[in-house]
Coordinates of C-alpha atoms in Angstrom, one line a residue:
M29 CA 13.3 19.3 -5.9
K30 CA 14.1 15.8 -6.2
K31 CA 12.6 13.4 -3.5
T32 CA 15.4 11.7 -1.6
L33 CA 15.4 8.4 0.7
L34 CA 18.2 7.4 2.8
P35 CA 19.0 3.6 2.3
F36 CA 18.3 2.4 6.0
V37 CA 15.0 4.4 6.1
F38 CA 14.1 3.1 2.5
V39 CA 14.3 -0.6 3.8
L40 CA 12.0 0.1 6.8
L41 CA 9.4 1.9 4.7
I42 CA 9.2 -0.7 2.1
A43 CA 8.6 -3.2 4.7
L44 CA 6.1 -1.4 6.3
S45 CA 3.9 0.1 3.3
C46 CA 4.6 -2.1 0.3
Q47 CA 1.0 -2.0 -0.6
S48 CA -1.0 -3.2 -3.7
S49 CA -3.4 -2.0 -6.2
V50 CA -6.6 -3.7 -5.1
E51 CA -9.7 -1.8 -4.6
E52 CA -10.5 -0.7 -1.0
Q53 CA -14.1 -1.4 0.5
S54 CA -15.4 1.1 3.1
Y55 CA -17.6 1.3 5.9
N56 CA -18.9 4.9 5.5
A57 CA -19.3 5.5 1.8
S58 CA -20.7 8.8 2.5
S59 CA -18.3 12.0 2.8
E60 CA -18.9 12.3 6.5
F61 CA -15.4 13.4 8.2
T62 CA -14.3 11.0 11.1
T63 CA -11.7 11.1 13.5
Y64 CA -10.3 7.9 14.9
S65 CA -8.3 8.5 18.4
I66 CA -5.4 5.9 18.4
D67 CA -3.7 4.9 21.6
I68 CA -0.5 2.6 20.6
E69 CA -0.2 1.8 24.2
A70 CA -3.9 0.2 24.3
E71 CA -4.4 -3.5 25.5
S72 CA -3.2 -6.0 23.1
I73 CA -5.6 -8.9 21.8
E74 CA -4.6 -12.1 20.4
F75 CA -4.7 -12.1 16.7
M76 CA -5.5 -15.6 16.4
D77 CA -8.7 -14.9 18.5
Q78 CA -10.0 -12.6 15.5
I79 CA -9.9 -15.3 13.1
E80 CA -13.0 -17.1 11.9
S81 CA -11.4 -18.9 8.7
V82 CA -8.4 -18.6 6.5
E83 CA -8.0 -19.7 2.6
L84 CA -4.5 -20.3 1.2
V85 CA -3.2 -19.9 -2.2
G86 CA 0.2 -21.0 -3.4
F87 CA 1.9 -19.8 -6.6
E88 CA 3.7 -22.2 -8.8
E89 CA 7.5 -22.5 -8.3
S90 CA 9.9 -22.8 -11.3
S91 CA 12.9 -20.8 -12.7
E92 CA 10.5 -18.4 -14.4
S93 CA 8.2 -17.9 -11.3
L94 CA 10.0 -17.4 -8.3
L95 CA 9.1 -14.4 -6.3
T96 CA 10.5 -11.9 -3.7
A97 CA 8.8 -10.8 -0.5
N98 CA 8.4 -7.3 -1.6
I99 CA 5.6 -7.9 -4.2
R100 CA 2.6 -6.0 -5.3
F101 CA -0.8 -7.6 -6.5
L102 CA -3.0 -5.7 -8.9
N103 CA -6.8 -6.1 -9.6
Y104 CA -7.1 -8.7 -12.4
E105 CA -10.2 -10.9 -13.0
E106 CA -8.7 -13.9 -14.5
G107 CA -6.2 -14.6 -11.7
Y108 CA -3.0 -12.6 -10.1
I109 CA -0.9 -10.1 -11.3
V110 CA 2.1 -9.8 -9.4
V111 CA 4.6 -6.9 -9.8
D112 CA 8.2 -6.9 -8.4
E113 CA 8.9 -3.4 -8.9
G114 CA 12.4 -3.4 -7.6
A115 CA 13.5 -6.1 -10.1
G116 CA 11.2 -4.7 -12.9
T117 CA 9.2 -8.0 -13.6
V118 CA 5.5 -8.5 -14.1
F119 CA 4.3 -12.1 -13.5
I120 CA 0.8 -13.3 -14.4
F121 CA -0.7 -16.5 -12.7
N122 CA -4.1 -18.2 -13.3
E123 CA -6.7 -18.4 -10.4
D124 CA -5.5 -21.5 -9.1
G125 CA -1.8 -20.4 -8.7
T126 CA -0.4 -21.7 -11.6
F127 CA 2.1 -19.7 -13.8
K128 CA 1.2 -18.1 -17.0
S129 CA 3.6 -15.7 -18.2
K130 CA 6.0 -12.7 -17.2
F131 CA 7.9 -9.8 -18.7
N132 CA 10.7 -7.2 -17.8
H133 CA 11.5 -4.5 -19.9
K134 CA 13.9 -2.8 -17.3
G135 CA 16.5 -0.6 -19.2
Q136 CA 17.1 2.7 -20.6
G137 CA 15.6 2.3 -24.2
P138 CA 12.5 4.4 -25.5
E139 CA 10.2 1.7 -24.8
E140 CA 11.7 0.5 -21.4
Y141 CA 11.5 1.7 -17.8
S142 CA 14.7 2.6 -15.7
F143 CA 12.4 2.0 -12.5
M144 CA 8.7 0.9 -12.0
Q145 CA 6.5 2.9 -9.7
H146 CA 2.7 2.9 -9.0
T147 CA 2.1 -0.2 -11.6
E148 CA -1.7 -0.5 -12.3
Y149 CA -3.7 -2.8 -14.4
R150 CA -6.8 -1.3 -16.2
D151 CA -8.7 -1.8 -19.4
G152 CA -6.5 -4.9 -20.1
F153 CA -3.2 -3.4 -20.0
I154 CA -0.4 -2.7 -17.6
E155 CA 0.5 1.1 -16.7
I156 CA 3.8 2.2 -15.0
Y157 CA 5.0 5.4 -13.8
V158 CA 8.6 6.1 -14.6
Y159 CA 9.5 9.1 -12.4
S160 CA 12.8 9.9 -14.0
R161 CA 11.2 10.4 -17.2
R162 CA 8.0 11.6 -16.3
K163 CA 5.9 9.2 -18.4
M164 CA 3.3 6.6 -18.1
M165 CA 4.4 3.6 -20.0
R166 CA 1.9 1.1 -21.0
Y167 CA 2.2 -2.6 -22.0
N168 CA -0.1 -5.3 -22.8
L169 CA -0.2 -8.4 -20.9
E170 CA 2.0 -10.3 -23.4
G171 CA 4.6 -7.4 -22.4
D172 CA 4.3 -5.8 -25.8
F173 CA 4.9 -1.9 -25.5
I174 CA 1.7 -0.1 -26.6
G175 CA 2.2 3.6 -25.9
A176 CA 3.2 6.4 -23.4
V177 CA 1.6 9.4 -21.8
D178 CA 3.9 12.4 -20.7
V179 CA 3.3 13.8 -17.3
P180 CA 3.2 17.4 -17.1
Y181 CA 5.0 17.8 -13.7
E182 CA 7.5 15.8 -11.3
A183 CA 4.6 14.3 -9.6
T184 CA 5.5 11.8 -6.7
D185 CA 2.4 10.0 -7.0
V186 CA 0.1 9.2 -10.0
I187 CA -3.3 7.0 -10.3
Y188 CA -6.0 7.0 -13.0
F189 CA -9.2 7.1 -12.1
E190 CA -12.8 7.9 -13.9
N191 CA -11.3 9.1 -17.1
G192 CA -8.3 11.2 -15.9
Y193 CA -5.2 11.1 -13.5
L194 CA -4.7 12.4 -10.2
L195 CA -1.3 13.5 -9.6
G196 CA 0.2 14.1 -6.1
M197 CA 3.1 16.6 -6.0
G198 CA 4.8 15.7 -2.4
D199 CA 5.0 19.1 -0.9
Q200 CA 7.5 20.3 -3.6
I201 CA 8.1 24.0 -3.3
G202 CA 8.9 26.2 -6.4
L203 CA 7.6 23.7 -9.1
D204 CA 6.8 25.7 -11.8
S205 CA 4.9 27.8 -9.3
L206 CA 2.4 25.4 -8.9
D207 CA 2.4 25.1 -5.1
H208 CA -0.4 22.5 -4.9
N209 CA -0.3 19.3 -3.7
L210 CA -3.0 17.7 -5.9
V211 CA -3.5 18.2 -9.7
L212 CA -6.5 16.7 -11.6
T213 CA -6.0 16.1 -15.3
D214 CA -8.0 14.6 -18.3
K215 CA -6.9 11.1 -19.7
E216 CA -4.3 13.1 -22.1
M217 CA -2.6 14.6 -19.0
K218 CA -4.1 17.8 -19.5
P219 CA -4.5 19.6 -16.0
Y220 CA -7.8 21.3 -15.4
A221 CA -8.0 21.8 -11.8
Y222 CA -5.6 22.0 -8.6
A223 CA -6.1 21.4 -4.9
L224 CA -4.5 21.3 -1.4
P225 CA -2.6 24.4 -1.8
F226 CA 0.5 25.1 0.5
S227 CA 3.0 27.6 0.9
K228 CA 6.0 25.7 2.4
P229 CA 7.0 22.0 2.8
E230 CA 4.7 20.2 5.1
G231 CA 6.7 17.1 5.4
V232 CA 10.2 15.6 4.9
V233 CA 11.0 15.1 1.4
V234 CA 11.3 11.5 1.8
K235 CA 8.9 8.8 1.0
P236 CA 8.6 5.2 -0.1
P237 CA 7.7 4.2 -3.7
T238 CA 4.4 3.6 -2.6
N239 CA 1.2 5.4 -3.9
D240 CA -0.5 8.1 -1.8
F241 CA -3.5 7.4 -3.7
R242 CA -5.7 4.3 -3.4
I243 CA -9.2 3.7 -5.1
D244 CA -12.1 3.2 -2.8
G245 CA -15.3 2.3 -5.0
D246 CA -16.4 5.5 -6.8
R247 CA -13.8 7.8 -5.2
V248 CA -10.2 7.9 -4.5
L249 CA -8.6 8.4 -1.1
C250 CA -5.2 10.6 -0.8
I251 CA -3.0 10.7 2.4
R252 CA 0.4 12.1 1.9
F253 CA 3.0 9.9 3.7
W254 CA 4.1 12.1 6.5
T255 CA 0.6 13.4 7.6
D256 CA -2.2 12.0 9.6
S257 CA -5.2 13.0 7.4
V258 CA -6.9 11.3 4.7
Y259 CA -8.9 13.2 2.0
Q260 CA -11.3 11.7 -0.4
I261 CA -12.0 12.9 -4.1
H262 CA -15.2 12.5 -5.8
N263 CA -16.7 14.1 -8.8
D264 CA -13.6 16.5 -8.9
E265 CA -14.5 17.5 -5.3
V266 CA -11.8 17.0 -2.6
K267 CA -12.9 17.0 1.1
P268 CA -11.2 15.7 4.4
Y269 CA -12.2 12.2 5.2
I270 CA -10.4 10.6 8.2
H271 CA -8.4 11.9 10.8
F272 CA -5.9 9.4 12.6
D273 CA -5.4 11.2 15.8
F274 CA -2.4 9.8 17.7
G275 CA -2.6 12.5 20.2
D276 CA 0.7 13.2 22.0
Q277 CA 1.9 10.0 20.5
W278 CA 2.5 11.6 17.0
L279 CA 6.1 12.6 16.5
W280 CA 5.5 15.2 14.1
K281 CA 3.0 17.3 16.4
E282 CA 6.0 18.3 18.8
F283 CA 8.9 17.7 16.6
P284 CA 9.6 20.5 14.1
M285 CA 9.3 18.5 10.4
S286 CA 12.3 19.9 8.4
N287 CA 13.0 19.5 4.7
S288 CA 15.8 16.6 5.1
L289 CA 16.3 13.9 7.7
D290 CA 19.1 15.6 9.7
G291 CA 20.6 13.8 12.8
K292 CA 18.2 15.4 15.2
T293 CA 15.2 14.0 13.1
I294 CA 16.7 10.6 12.9
N295 CA 17.4 10.7 16.7
A296 CA 13.7 11.5 17.4
M297 CA 12.6 8.8 15.1
T298 CA 14.8 6.3 16.9
D299 CA 14.5 7.3 20.5
A300 CA 11.2 9.1 21.0
G301 CA 8.9 6.3 21.1
K302 CA 6.4 8.1 19.2
V303 CA 4.5 7.3 15.7
W304 CA 6.5 8.9 12.8
A305 CA 5.1 6.5 10.0
Y306 CA 2.2 4.1 9.5
E307 CA 0.3 2.2 7.0
W308 CA -3.3 1.5 6.9
I309 CA -5.9 -0.9 5.2
L310 CA -9.5 0.3 5.0
G311 CA -12.2 -2.3 5.3
T312 CA -16.1 -2.5 5.8
D313 CA -15.8 -2.4 9.6
R314 CA -12.3 -2.4 10.5
I315 CA -8.9 -0.6 9.8
E316 CA -5.9 -2.4 9.8
M317 CA -3.0 -0.4 10.8
T318 CA 0.7 -0.9 11.0
Y319 CA 2.8 1.9 12.7
M320 CA 6.4 2.6 13.6
T321 CA 7.9 4.2 16.5
S322 CA 11.7 3.5 15.9
L323 CA 14.2 2.9 13.3
A324 CA 15.6 0.1 15.5
L325 CA 12.4 -2.0 16.6
P326 CA 9.8 -3.8 14.6
P327 CA 6.6 -1.8 13.9
G328 CA 3.5 -2.3 15.7
I329 CA 0.3 -3.5 14.5
G330 CA -3.4 -3.5 15.4
Y331 CA -6.8 -2.5 14.1
I332 CA -9.6 0.2 14.5
D333 CA -13.2 -1.0 15.0
R334 CA -15.2 1.5 12.6
K335 CA -18.3 1.1 14.6
T336 CA -16.8 1.8 18.0
K337 CA -13.8 3.7 16.8
D338 CA -11.8 1.7 19.3
F339 CA -8.2 0.8 18.5
H340 CA -6.6 -2.6 19.5
N341 CA -3.0 -3.6 19.3
Y342 CA -2.5 -7.1 18.2
S343 CA -0.4 -9.9 20.0
F344 CA 1.0 -13.0 18.4
D345 CA 1.8 -15.3 21.4
W346 CA 2.1 -18.2 18.8
F347 CA 4.9 -16.5 16.6
K348 CA 8.0 -17.3 17.6
Q349 CA 10.1 -14.5 15.7
E350 CA 10.6 -11.1 16.4
G351 CA 8.4 -8.7 14.2
I352 CA 5.1 -9.3 12.6
P353 CA 4.4 -12.4 10.8
F354 CA 2.5 -11.3 7.7
R355 CA 2.2 -8.1 5.4
S356 CA -1.4 -6.7 4.9
I357 CA -2.5 -5.9 1.4
A358 CA -6.1 -5.0 1.4
I359 CA -9.6 -6.0 2.7
I360 CA -11.9 -7.3 0.2
D361 CA -15.4 -8.7 0.9
G362 CA -14.8 -8.7 4.6
K363 CA -11.4 -10.9 4.2
L364 CA -8.0 -9.4 5.0
M365 CA -5.6 -10.3 2.0
A366 CA -2.1 -10.8 3.3
V367 CA 1.2 -12.3 2.5
F368 CA 3.1 -15.0 4.5
S369 CA 6.3 -16.8 4.2
A370 CA 6.1 -20.5 4.5
D371 CA 7.9 -20.4 7.8
T372 CA 5.4 -17.8 9.3
L373 CA 2.6 -19.5 7.9
S374 CA 3.6 -23.2 9.4
E375 CA 3.7 -21.3 12.9
M376 CA 0.0 -20.3 12.3
I377 CA -1.3 -23.4 11.0
E378 CA 0.2 -25.3 13.8
V379 CA -2.0 -23.5 16.4
I380 CA -5.3 -22.9 14.3
D381 CA -8.3 -25.2 14.2
Q382 CA -7.8 -27.0 11.1
E383 CA -11.3 -27.0 10.2
K384 CA -10.9 -23.2 9.8
V385 CA -8.1 -23.8 6.9
E386 CA -9.4 -24.2 3.5
V387 CA -6.8 -24.5 0.5
K388 CA -7.2 -22.8 -2.8
G389 CA -5.8 -23.6 -6.1
F390 CA -3.6 -26.4 -7.4
L391 CA -1.0 -26.5 -4.6
S392 CA -1.7 -28.9 -1.6
K393 CA -1.5 -27.6 1.9
E394 CA 1.7 -29.5 2.4
Q395 CA 3.2 -28.1 -0.8
I396 CA 2.2 -24.7 0.1
L397 CA 4.1 -24.8 3.4
Q398 CA 7.3 -26.1 1.7
S399 CA 6.9 -22.9 -0.6
E400 CA 9.7 -20.8 -1.4
N401 CA 7.3 -18.2 -2.9
P402 CA 5.2 -15.9 -0.6
I403 CA 1.8 -17.3 0.0
L404 CA -1.5 -15.3 -0.1
V405 CA -3.7 -15.8 2.7
W406 CA -7.1 -14.7 2.9
I407 CA -8.3 -14.1 6.7
K408 CA -12.1 -13.9 7.5
F409 CA -12.7 -12.3 10.7
K410 CA -15.2 -12.9 13.4

């Protein structure tokens, strides 16, 4: 069973969940299961009132280094690896934002990829999941092809962790009689364990090309896109970790999930005013959350205080446009890593105390605010 995605839903989900491969840092590093009750009608607080300071990083602009809005950032100790999976391009920037190199091997050849998915950087090389060929393709930072590993199943999600791979199967029924949502393999892709069994599809066979897996220190967190529960995987043990309880505001609680997005389902996603999809960013003391209640309206956005378990919506009184002014990437060392356009960043800079703003890298603040490239902003909360 192939996964499908209607074009207009695809665009909305990409905007919601274009996550990046950077290691999360959590508040509760134990195996304790936690439920967070989320009221999307909770009182809003002004986002600017949360900010203690911001750091700006601009990226060099040339004919070789122009970036789009839908980019991903990978862990890289010497600077920034920026991936445009749609275009098939990997950009490498130095720590100060100067452009270093790029490569693109999109194509149908044996050493090329037709489409990039779940791109990761580890051990000095880039690894790309090519779903259509069931292969993990590897390239060094110069862009040279250095090998491939066959994936044993039509996995929808793949991640490498602790000398092996985790495969997410996306609720696909009748796939070689597998009927498990999680497969654990060694580094050669030989399966040795299976988890999260199921007997019927648990969601719509439609999902964005983002990864259901994310690394959190010494474990991997897994959440299937259409569900409200997070699992943790550590030492080959799979346990429930977080339940996001939207209560009666969770669309799929009362609306039967089908195996396709039929007209009734689309109407409910558009008009019911209930959460049908969300993205979350895990931090030490907070969880940033973006959620969708309509196909026609911008997403909502807020955060969970992990100590009190309270959810707060954000308001952006300074933002003159419709929608959300930035895209959250990760929380690292207590700072939210977010991507802004020059226009939206300019609006924030107009109202923030300038003593709270620090520029990193080779571009000045004036140059950054005139940039065509997306701008990386590190936000430290109070």
